[in-house]
XYZ file of C-alpha atoms in Angstrom:
582
model
C -40.504 43.678 59.443
C -38.534 41.386 57.705
C -38.389 37.913 59.362
C -35.095 35.537 58.234
C -35.749 31.805 58.712
C -32.143 31.304 57.614
C -29.088 33.467 57.293
C -27.669 35.717 56.014
C -24.730 32.829 55.267
C -22.096 35.000 53.184
C -19.732 32.960 50.239
C -16.833 33.626 48.836
C -17.287 33.302 45.313
C -13.870 34.294 43.797
C -11.150 37.354 43.626
C -11.487 38.472 40.402
C -8.975 39.777 37.693
C -9.765 43.132 38.002
C -9.684 43.046 41.819
C -13.532 42.278 42.314
C -13.579 40.517 45.708
C -16.585 38.471 44.929
C -19.279 37.683 47.891
C -23.261 36.401 48.060
C -25.368 36.408 50.998
C -27.939 33.904 51.195
C -31.215 34.214 52.998
C -34.363 32.344 53.842
C -37.568 34.266 54.076
C -41.180 33.129 54.260
C -42.513 33.263 50.403
C -45.654 35.456 50.714
C -43.637 38.328 52.493
C -41.561 38.760 49.205
C -37.842 39.484 48.791
C -36.492 42.022 51.115
C -33.866 44.825 49.717
C -30.532 44.569 50.477
C -28.153 47.316 51.520
C -23.896 47.301 50.719
C -22.679 50.422 52.110
C -25.720 52.104 52.045
C -26.608 51.457 48.467
C -28.829 49.054 47.608
C -28.468 45.792 46.337
C -29.297 44.274 43.117
C -32.127 42.165 42.787
C -31.449 38.667 44.638
C -31.564 35.613 42.710
C -33.828 32.918 43.662
C -32.328 29.453 44.585
C -34.970 27.409 45.792
C -39.061 27.963 46.724
C -39.984 24.748 48.735
C -43.027 24.624 50.836
C -44.010 28.773 51.580
C -40.227 29.678 51.635
C -37.898 31.225 49.201
C -34.660 31.090 49.341
C -32.622 34.113 47.856
C -28.610 34.913 46.913
C -27.761 38.535 46.993
C -24.414 40.241 45.328
C -22.273 41.763 47.673
C -19.400 41.892 45.235
C -17.106 44.941 45.647
C -13.565 46.456 44.768
C -10.333 45.420 46.696
C -8.237 48.727 47.531
C -4.899 49.571 47.985
C -5.744 48.844 51.909
C -8.114 46.302 53.485
C -11.365 47.624 54.752
C -14.310 47.014 56.687
C -17.478 46.554 54.574
C -21.189 46.609 55.883
C -24.574 45.365 54.663
C -27.710 45.594 55.722
C -31.359 43.854 55.191
C -34.498 46.079 54.811
C -36.768 45.036 58.280
C -33.965 43.579 60.096
C -32.579 45.930 63.130
C -28.833 44.795 62.398
C -25.922 45.483 60.551
C -23.369 42.882 59.699
C -19.747 43.731 58.146
C -17.103 41.568 56.772
C -13.811 42.361 55.378
C -12.270 42.858 52.399
C -8.383 42.206 51.799
C -6.237 44.717 50.164
C -5.960 43.899 46.481
C -3.655 41.340 45.951
C -3.084 40.795 49.148
C -3.301 37.266 50.739
C -6.576 36.498 52.884
C -6.237 35.954 56.476
C -8.437 32.496 56.771
C -10.133 30.769 59.817
C -10.868 27.141 59.556
C -13.426 25.198 61.458
C -15.300 21.553 61.032
C -17.585 19.454 62.699
C -20.199 22.145 63.318
C -22.899 19.636 65.098
C -23.059 16.688 66.990
C -24.538 12.764 66.152
C -25.596 12.279 69.790
C -26.829 14.803 71.589
C -26.379 12.874 74.604
C -22.578 13.608 74.205
C -23.241 17.560 73.975
C -24.179 16.687 77.938
C -20.524 15.848 78.838
C -19.483 19.218 77.459
C -17.742 21.308 80.294
C -18.483 24.695 78.618
C -21.508 25.510 76.487
C -22.029 24.456 73.424
C -21.220 27.569 71.341
C -18.084 28.369 73.706
C -15.387 27.287 70.601
C -17.760 29.562 68.249
C -17.856 32.596 70.778
C -13.833 32.468 71.228
C -13.318 32.794 67.226
C -16.002 35.354 67.072
C -14.270 37.359 69.890
C -11.160 36.865 67.849
C -12.355 37.796 64.767
C -14.232 41.223 65.832
C -13.322 43.440 68.814
C -16.889 44.932 68.764
C -18.481 41.614 69.518
C -16.456 40.957 72.837
C -18.151 40.959 76.035
C -17.392 43.495 78.596
C -15.136 41.301 80.561
C -13.288 39.899 77.715
C -9.558 39.478 78.263
C -7.129 38.853 76.054
C -3.904 36.450 76.365
C -0.614 37.213 75.416
C -0.582 35.388 71.587
C -4.005 37.806 71.311
C -2.343 40.979 72.126
C -0.182 40.658 68.807
C -3.293 40.526 66.916
C -4.887 43.586 68.812
C -1.950 45.677 68.114
C -1.779 44.895 64.037
C -4.992 44.557 63.434
C -7.910 45.561 65.858
C -6.242 48.518 66.969
C -6.556 49.665 63.097
C -10.065 49.053 63.281
C -9.737 45.780 61.179
C -11.366 42.366 61.539
C -9.032 39.146 61.970
C -10.203 37.399 59.349
C -11.182 37.614 55.325
C -12.531 33.939 54.956
C -13.531 31.194 56.942
C -12.858 27.694 55.423
C -15.378 25.268 56.680
C -13.876 21.884 55.827
C -16.875 19.505 56.406
C -19.722 18.495 58.823
C -21.325 22.164 58.309
C -24.488 20.435 59.435
C -25.504 16.418 61.044
C -27.900 14.891 59.128
C -27.794 11.573 61.299
C -30.842 12.440 63.077
C -32.959 11.641 59.923
C -33.003 8.208 61.301
C -34.574 8.875 64.250
C -36.882 11.844 63.227
C -38.413 9.846 60.005
C -40.270 7.006 61.449
C -40.204 4.392 58.502
C -36.417 5.132 58.519
C -36.252 4.263 62.202
C -38.087 1.241 61.561
C -35.804 0.534 58.931
C -32.905 -0.024 61.241
C -34.660 -2.855 62.521
C -34.742 -4.642 59.342
C -33.059 -7.653 58.063
C -30.001 -6.768 55.857
C -31.446 -8.112 53.066
C -34.732 -6.694 53.999
C -33.013 -3.027 54.386
C -31.349 -3.622 51.000
C -34.252 -4.249 49.173
C -36.426 -1.535 51.061
C -38.929 0.686 48.487
C -38.763 4.114 48.443
C -42.696 5.230 47.822
C -43.862 8.810 47.058
C -44.592 9.346 50.333
C -41.263 8.662 51.589
C -39.538 10.429 49.173
C -41.706 13.747 49.842
C -40.579 13.393 53.733
C -37.107 12.835 53.004
C -36.996 15.942 50.607
C -38.591 17.915 53.362
C -36.498 16.875 55.918
C -33.350 17.815 53.804
C -34.309 21.053 52.895
C -35.550 22.435 55.748
C -32.996 21.296 58.402
C -30.614 23.816 57.379
C -32.563 26.886 58.622
C -33.523 24.777 61.462
C -29.386 24.028 62.673
C -28.109 27.438 61.349
C -30.548 29.751 62.544
C -32.020 28.031 65.565
C -35.409 28.762 66.736
C -34.807 29.397 70.004
C -31.730 31.613 69.444
C -32.530 35.523 69.839
C -33.617 36.945 66.588
C -31.363 39.238 64.634
C -31.221 42.808 66.335
C -33.081 41.851 69.507
C -30.121 43.293 71.303
C -28.191 39.987 72.897
C -27.867 37.921 69.838
C -25.683 34.840 70.200
C -22.010 34.275 69.294
C -22.509 31.019 67.402
C -22.194 29.661 64.007
C -24.896 31.837 62.706
C -23.195 34.824 63.819
C -19.841 33.952 62.153
C -21.279 32.937 58.934
C -23.405 36.380 58.692
C -19.673 38.343 59.337
C -16.781 35.598 56.961
C -17.475 34.648 54.014
C -17.407 31.178 53.730
C -15.912 28.092 51.387
C -17.526 25.271 52.234
C -17.491 21.853 51.175
C -19.181 18.520 52.548
C -18.324 15.389 54.423
C -20.215 12.484 55.148
C -22.168 13.688 57.892
C -23.625 16.563 55.915
C -25.720 13.325 53.691
C -25.442 11.156 57.098
C -22.784 9.303 58.902
C -20.417 6.864 56.793
C -21.672 7.943 53.768
C -19.362 6.430 51.026
C -17.983 3.770 53.270
C -20.687 1.163 53.489
C -20.743 -2.268 51.276
C -21.194 -1.859 47.495
C -24.747 -3.249 48.036
C -25.661 -0.968 50.593
C -24.382 2.088 48.435
C -26.610 0.767 45.862
C -30.004 -0.044 47.938
C -32.566 2.222 46.728
C -33.024 4.288 50.309
C -29.445 4.892 50.155
C -29.297 6.404 46.747
C -32.677 8.416 47.638
C -31.058 9.769 50.523
C -27.847 11.326 49.031
C -29.987 12.582 45.945
C -31.446 14.789 48.313
C -28.888 15.808 50.385
C -26.885 16.583 46.889
C -29.336 18.667 46.023
C -29.490 20.899 49.643
C -25.693 21.033 49.632
C -25.982 22.448 46.049
C -28.359 25.043 46.987
C -27.180 25.816 51.204
C -23.447 25.573 51.069
C -22.770 26.300 47.201
C -25.250 28.722 46.876
C -26.656 27.938 43.450
C -29.829 27.745 41.796
C -31.563 24.248 42.519
C -32.241 23.974 38.433
C -28.670 24.244 37.521
C -27.786 21.468 39.157
C -27.142 18.314 37.040
C -28.034 14.699 37.552
C -24.879 11.946 38.326
C -25.304 9.784 35.472
C -23.260 6.415 35.394
C -20.968 6.257 32.406
C -22.527 4.217 29.479
C -19.354 4.286 27.361
C -17.377 1.644 29.428
C -17.940 -1.816 31.311
C -16.657 -1.583 34.529
C -17.789 -3.599 37.739
C -20.571 -1.104 40.053
C -18.437 -1.283 42.964
C -17.182 2.326 42.532
C -19.073 4.797 41.109
C -17.598 6.060 37.886
C -19.950 9.115 36.541
C -19.858 10.856 33.251
C -17.880 14.056 33.535
C -19.943 17.643 33.577
C -18.996 20.647 31.505
C -19.796 23.071 34.960
C -18.333 26.271 33.019
C -21.033 25.624 30.734
C -23.782 24.645 32.748
C -23.110 27.849 35.015
C -22.008 30.165 32.368
C -24.777 32.621 32.897
C -24.541 32.756 36.296
C -21.404 35.598 37.386
C -21.534 34.410 41.308
C -20.747 30.554 40.289
C -18.081 28.851 42.349
C -15.197 27.895 40.071
C -15.901 24.437 39.725
C -13.327 22.147 37.835
C -14.413 21.332 34.600
C -15.048 17.741 33.543
C -15.281 16.372 36.832
C -18.505 14.535 38.221
C -18.729 16.164 41.657
C -17.911 19.665 43.384
C -14.396 20.269 43.765
C -13.188 23.993 43.289
C -10.536 26.101 43.202
C -9.662 29.930 43.939
C -6.582 32.009 43.634
C -6.328 34.750 46.098
C -3.068 36.709 45.868
C 0.002 34.397 47.015
C -2.368 31.841 48.050
C -3.918 29.017 45.883
C -6.814 27.391 47.438
C -7.568 23.530 46.526
C -11.425 22.369 47.566
C -11.470 18.625 46.859
C -15.089 17.252 46.877
C -13.904 13.530 48.847
C -17.622 12.325 49.135
C -19.579 12.348 45.039
C -17.672 9.485 44.197
C -16.533 7.698 47.429
C -16.938 4.186 47.975
C -15.262 1.594 50.222
C -11.895 1.107 47.767
C -11.953 4.851 45.863
C -12.269 8.666 47.611
C -12.167 10.272 43.858
C -13.042 8.957 40.508
C -10.473 9.296 37.228
C -12.528 12.452 35.781
C -11.796 14.296 39.112
C -8.292 13.458 39.424
C -7.755 14.529 35.963
C -9.622 17.580 36.237
C -7.848 18.217 39.718
C -4.375 17.793 37.823
C -5.311 19.859 35.430
C -5.946 22.956 37.357
C -2.546 22.070 39.804
C -0.932 22.491 36.334
C -1.740 25.646 34.971
C -1.027 27.150 38.291
C 1.657 29.940 37.224
C 5.166 29.688 38.295
C 7.931 32.552 38.726
C 5.883 35.611 37.970
C 5.204 38.218 40.640
C 1.218 37.062 40.888
C 2.418 33.609 41.115
C 0.941 31.620 44.373
C 3.434 30.879 47.106
C 1.363 28.510 49.096
C -1.120 25.845 48.168
C -3.548 25.048 50.699
C -5.221 21.988 49.935
C -8.640 21.243 51.785
C -9.482 17.570 52.518
C -12.159 16.922 54.713
C -10.521 13.736 56.032
C -6.902 13.802 57.174
C -4.073 12.745 54.800
C -1.530 12.090 57.696
C -3.288 10.579 60.893
C -2.518 7.266 62.705
C -2.942 4.038 61.044
C -5.276 1.591 63.076
C -4.350 -1.651 61.392
C -5.798 -3.810 63.985
C -8.845 -2.312 64.262
C -9.402 -1.832 60.497
C -9.121 -6.026 60.572
C -11.369 -6.353 63.361
C -13.839 -4.812 61.717
C -13.510 -6.181 58.149
C -13.963 -9.513 59.725
C -17.429 -8.242 60.727
C -18.429 -7.711 57.129
C -22.006 -6.170 57.582
C -23.172 -2.457 57.463
C -23.977 -0.645 60.991
C -25.748 2.835 59.864
C -26.066 3.436 63.654
C -22.497 2.412 64.698
C -19.967 4.868 62.962
C -16.831 3.176 64.009
C -16.586 1.096 60.815
C -16.938 3.880 58.231
C -15.081 6.153 60.177
C -12.062 3.500 60.011
C -13.073 2.927 56.376
C -13.372 6.832 55.724
C -9.504 7.302 56.189
C -7.197 8.388 53.732
C -4.564 5.841 55.794
C -7.402 2.978 55.128
C -5.316 0.013 53.166
C -7.808 0.227 50.860
C -7.868 3.978 50.068
C -3.236 3.715 50.490
C -3.039 3.734 46.614
C -4.902 7.067 46.220
C -3.208 8.520 49.198
C 0.006 8.158 47.190
C -1.449 9.203 43.949
C -2.377 12.692 45.955
C 0.885 13.138 47.701
C 2.819 12.912 44.514
C 0.463 15.041 43.019
C 1.158 17.984 45.493
C 4.465 17.115 45.454
C 5.267 17.587 41.884
C 3.010 20.723 41.866
C 5.319 22.260 45.014
C 8.594 21.430 42.750
C 7.638 22.367 39.303
C 5.391 25.544 40.706
C 7.823 26.746 43.769
C 5.371 26.736 46.152
C 4.728 24.916 49.662
C 1.919 22.788 49.730
C -0.472 22.315 53.074
C -2.950 19.895 53.740
C -5.557 21.209 56.063
C -8.390 18.668 57.429
C -10.946 18.184 60.029
C -13.453 14.856 60.679
C -11.535 13.461 63.643
C -12.545 15.625 66.638
C -8.869 16.309 67.705
C -6.445 18.766 66.509
C -2.928 17.624 65.118
C 0.195 17.987 63.182
C 1.300 15.915 60.473
C 4.114 15.641 57.581
C 4.981 13.992 54.797
C 7.830 13.856 53.073
C 10.319 12.335 50.075
C 13.377 10.627 51.812
C 15.583 11.049 49.237
C 15.398 15.046 49.153
C 17.535 16.816 51.381
C 15.695 19.016 54.279
C 16.716 22.196 52.634
C 14.490 21.542 49.714
C 11.822 22.152 51.519
C 9.230 21.511 48.501
C 9.653 17.836 49.716
C 7.636 18.585 52.692
C 3.998 18.954 53.119
C 2.304 19.764 56.227
C -0.929 18.957 57.298
C -3.011 20.805 59.959
C -5.847 19.128 61.341
C -8.316 20.965 63.314
C -11.829 19.730 65.044
C -14.330 20.188 65.987
C -15.855 23.643 66.520
C -19.450 21.984 68.063
C -18.816 18.435 68.431
C -17.348 17.005 71.872
C -14.214 15.720 71.563
C -12.593 12.433 72.876
C -14.556 12.762 76.309
C -16.335 9.071 77.483
C -14.266 6.451 78.860
C -14.214 4.683 75.923
C -13.051 7.384 73.819
C -10.443 8.791 76.318
C -9.098 4.943 76.068
C -9.099 5.156 72.518
C -7.463 8.609 72.600
C -4.529 7.267 74.232
C -4.285 4.293 71.690
C -4.125 6.757 69.049
C -1.531 8.963 70.774
C 0.547 5.879 71.176
C 0.078 4.710 67.824
C 0.853 7.664 66.178
C 4.409 8.318 67.255
C 4.991 5.180 64.338
C 6.479 6.619 60.980
C 4.362 5.304 58.178
C 6.130 4.454 54.879
C 4.061 4.952 51.817
C 6.622 3.892 49.505
C 10.374 3.607 49.208
C 11.154 7.548 49.232
C 8.029 8.518 50.956
C 7.289 8.756 54.263
C 4.568 9.770 56.685
C 4.764 11.147 60.434
C 2.619 12.535 63.381
C 4.545 15.000 64.902
C 4.280 16.052 68.570
C 1.612 18.855 68.361
C 2.935 22.393 68.932
C 3.496 23.480 72.455
C 2.538 19.857 73.587
C 3.816 16.484 74.786
C 1.103 14.858 72.870
C 0.776 13.772 68.954
C -2.813 15.014 68.773
C -4.539 17.083 71.120
C -8.121 16.087 72.255
C -10.252 19.429 72.361
C -12.494 21.397 70.637
C -10.714 23.904 68.340
C -10.545 25.820 65.420
C -7.293 27.207 63.513
C -6.377 30.141 62.222
C -3.921 30.455 58.835
C -2.421 33.844 58.074
C 0.564 34.718 55.668
C 3.339 36.796 56.728
C 3.803 38.334 53.141
C 6.928 40.311 54.131
C 8.791 36.770 55.469
C 6.663 34.489 52.992
C 5.871 32.171 55.977
C 2.298 30.712 56.244
C 1.352 30.502 59.751
C -0.674 28.349 61.650
C -2.647 28.916 65.362
C -4.564 26.625 67.045
C -6.945 27.643 69.675
C -7.565 24.727 72.276
C -10.742 24.483 74.418
C -9.502 24.093 78.107
C -11.453 23.704 81.596
C -10.537 27.540 81.958
C -10.051 28.949 78.505
C -8.117 28.512 75.661
C -4.616 27.919 74.831
C -2.465 28.742 71.837
C -0.276 26.450 69.275
C 1.482 28.040 66.613
C 3.288 26.364 63.565
C 5.143 28.174 60.418
C 5.556 27.021 57.400
C 8.674 28.599 55.232
C 8.472 29.946 51.991
C 9.613 27.434 49.400
C 12.905 26.395 48.816
C 14.193 24.717 45.587
C 18.116 23.771 45.296
C 19.189 23.778 41.621
């Protein structure tokens, strides 16, 4: 009987022009056990691709791609030796996929989890019960909003979501500072000693092993009931096995605050080796690519610039990945991992905001150029042209600006690895050091919306609250709604929201500041809006988000499910189809 050490983890690889819905599945097994056969709709799938061999384990990627048909359909798959059958749903050919969005699947401080009213995986369980009727416990009760989806989808035998967008912090590596003893000792060193701290061969191996093993430990926990064991829990593993994922990393996928420490600390030998191994692990486990295909990040040598902000040589991703038919569509000419999909009337831009991050930079020039080239090439006017563009930003673009707190933190001028307050503020697009890039992003999305006649929407996580914001052109009439960008913030699916006394105090400050509009430029403003169905600007509750296009009306519906003491509440918002006057 096959024993899975990891997975299955589904990954969406794109919608082919020929109607192929491209999906892969990642599993981990003992190397000596051999690769188990996988069957798709009762037929044996092709032999898997080996992504990584490490310490007696092998990680394999299978091809689960299939043709989209006139109507959406469930697809079943199974692994030989595992007494379990999983299903995912392929949308109708040319239709918009229904998507769930989550972020922050973990926690920095285990002590914070003890403050939760419900179980750690309560939000995952709610998402899965909304996704698939077959997973619900016998006593599960529906609310009024769920009844609508019941009639439209579940009564027809369907699953609610075709894709699951995971917007950052899919795994928390902050524990590395506690679990690896030399790193725990490093915390107590002086700053000068930290900056010079060498990484010898033994520590290098320990760091590598930690990054490559923690995915299996966290994504398929050892204390979890095994697949086929009957009472399989409704958790992240269950969700990733039943909804093809679209993942992008944020800081905790490396360690808390990566990219927002001082330039000296970012360049230190220890930080660089931590990032090196986090990048390799992300490539294999979240992007599902073979380890030998990952090129190094090479600093540009053709131009002299200050070394405070990373400036890496462009990478020709299509050439490097040309032999992989399930490669993600990484943007050509960027050193990072940004990629984009087009699925029916919805386009999805997934931005890498970590590979080139510094205190004063979110993305480097090559990444900006690559993103703008892709957006400029979007079709416009044709029947196949996108009607909605979703921009996945791991960190909110529209969020309350805490200027006094920024100034207070800046006055210390040091790096505190285990105190995330300063780097959290530095991370935000609203930080003074990132305001120029924030305007550039907003102007890029507005120009795309106008020229391509579509609505642009930002989807984000990170901040452990649910929220709704909008950025808009003041010199354009409201009837021209291309000039309004909605931002939907949904987080966290596991991490506690603002629960401690100090966090609740911060929540009230945040909610108070949120009522003030932000001026980005003379004709450009950003505002937090009262959260749908609430009298507050931010909702301090764990949550997840549904994104569903009403194909007839052209509206993109956003539906948050927010955790309460008793159950979950629904909060709905519709983004109308584009209107461009003249």
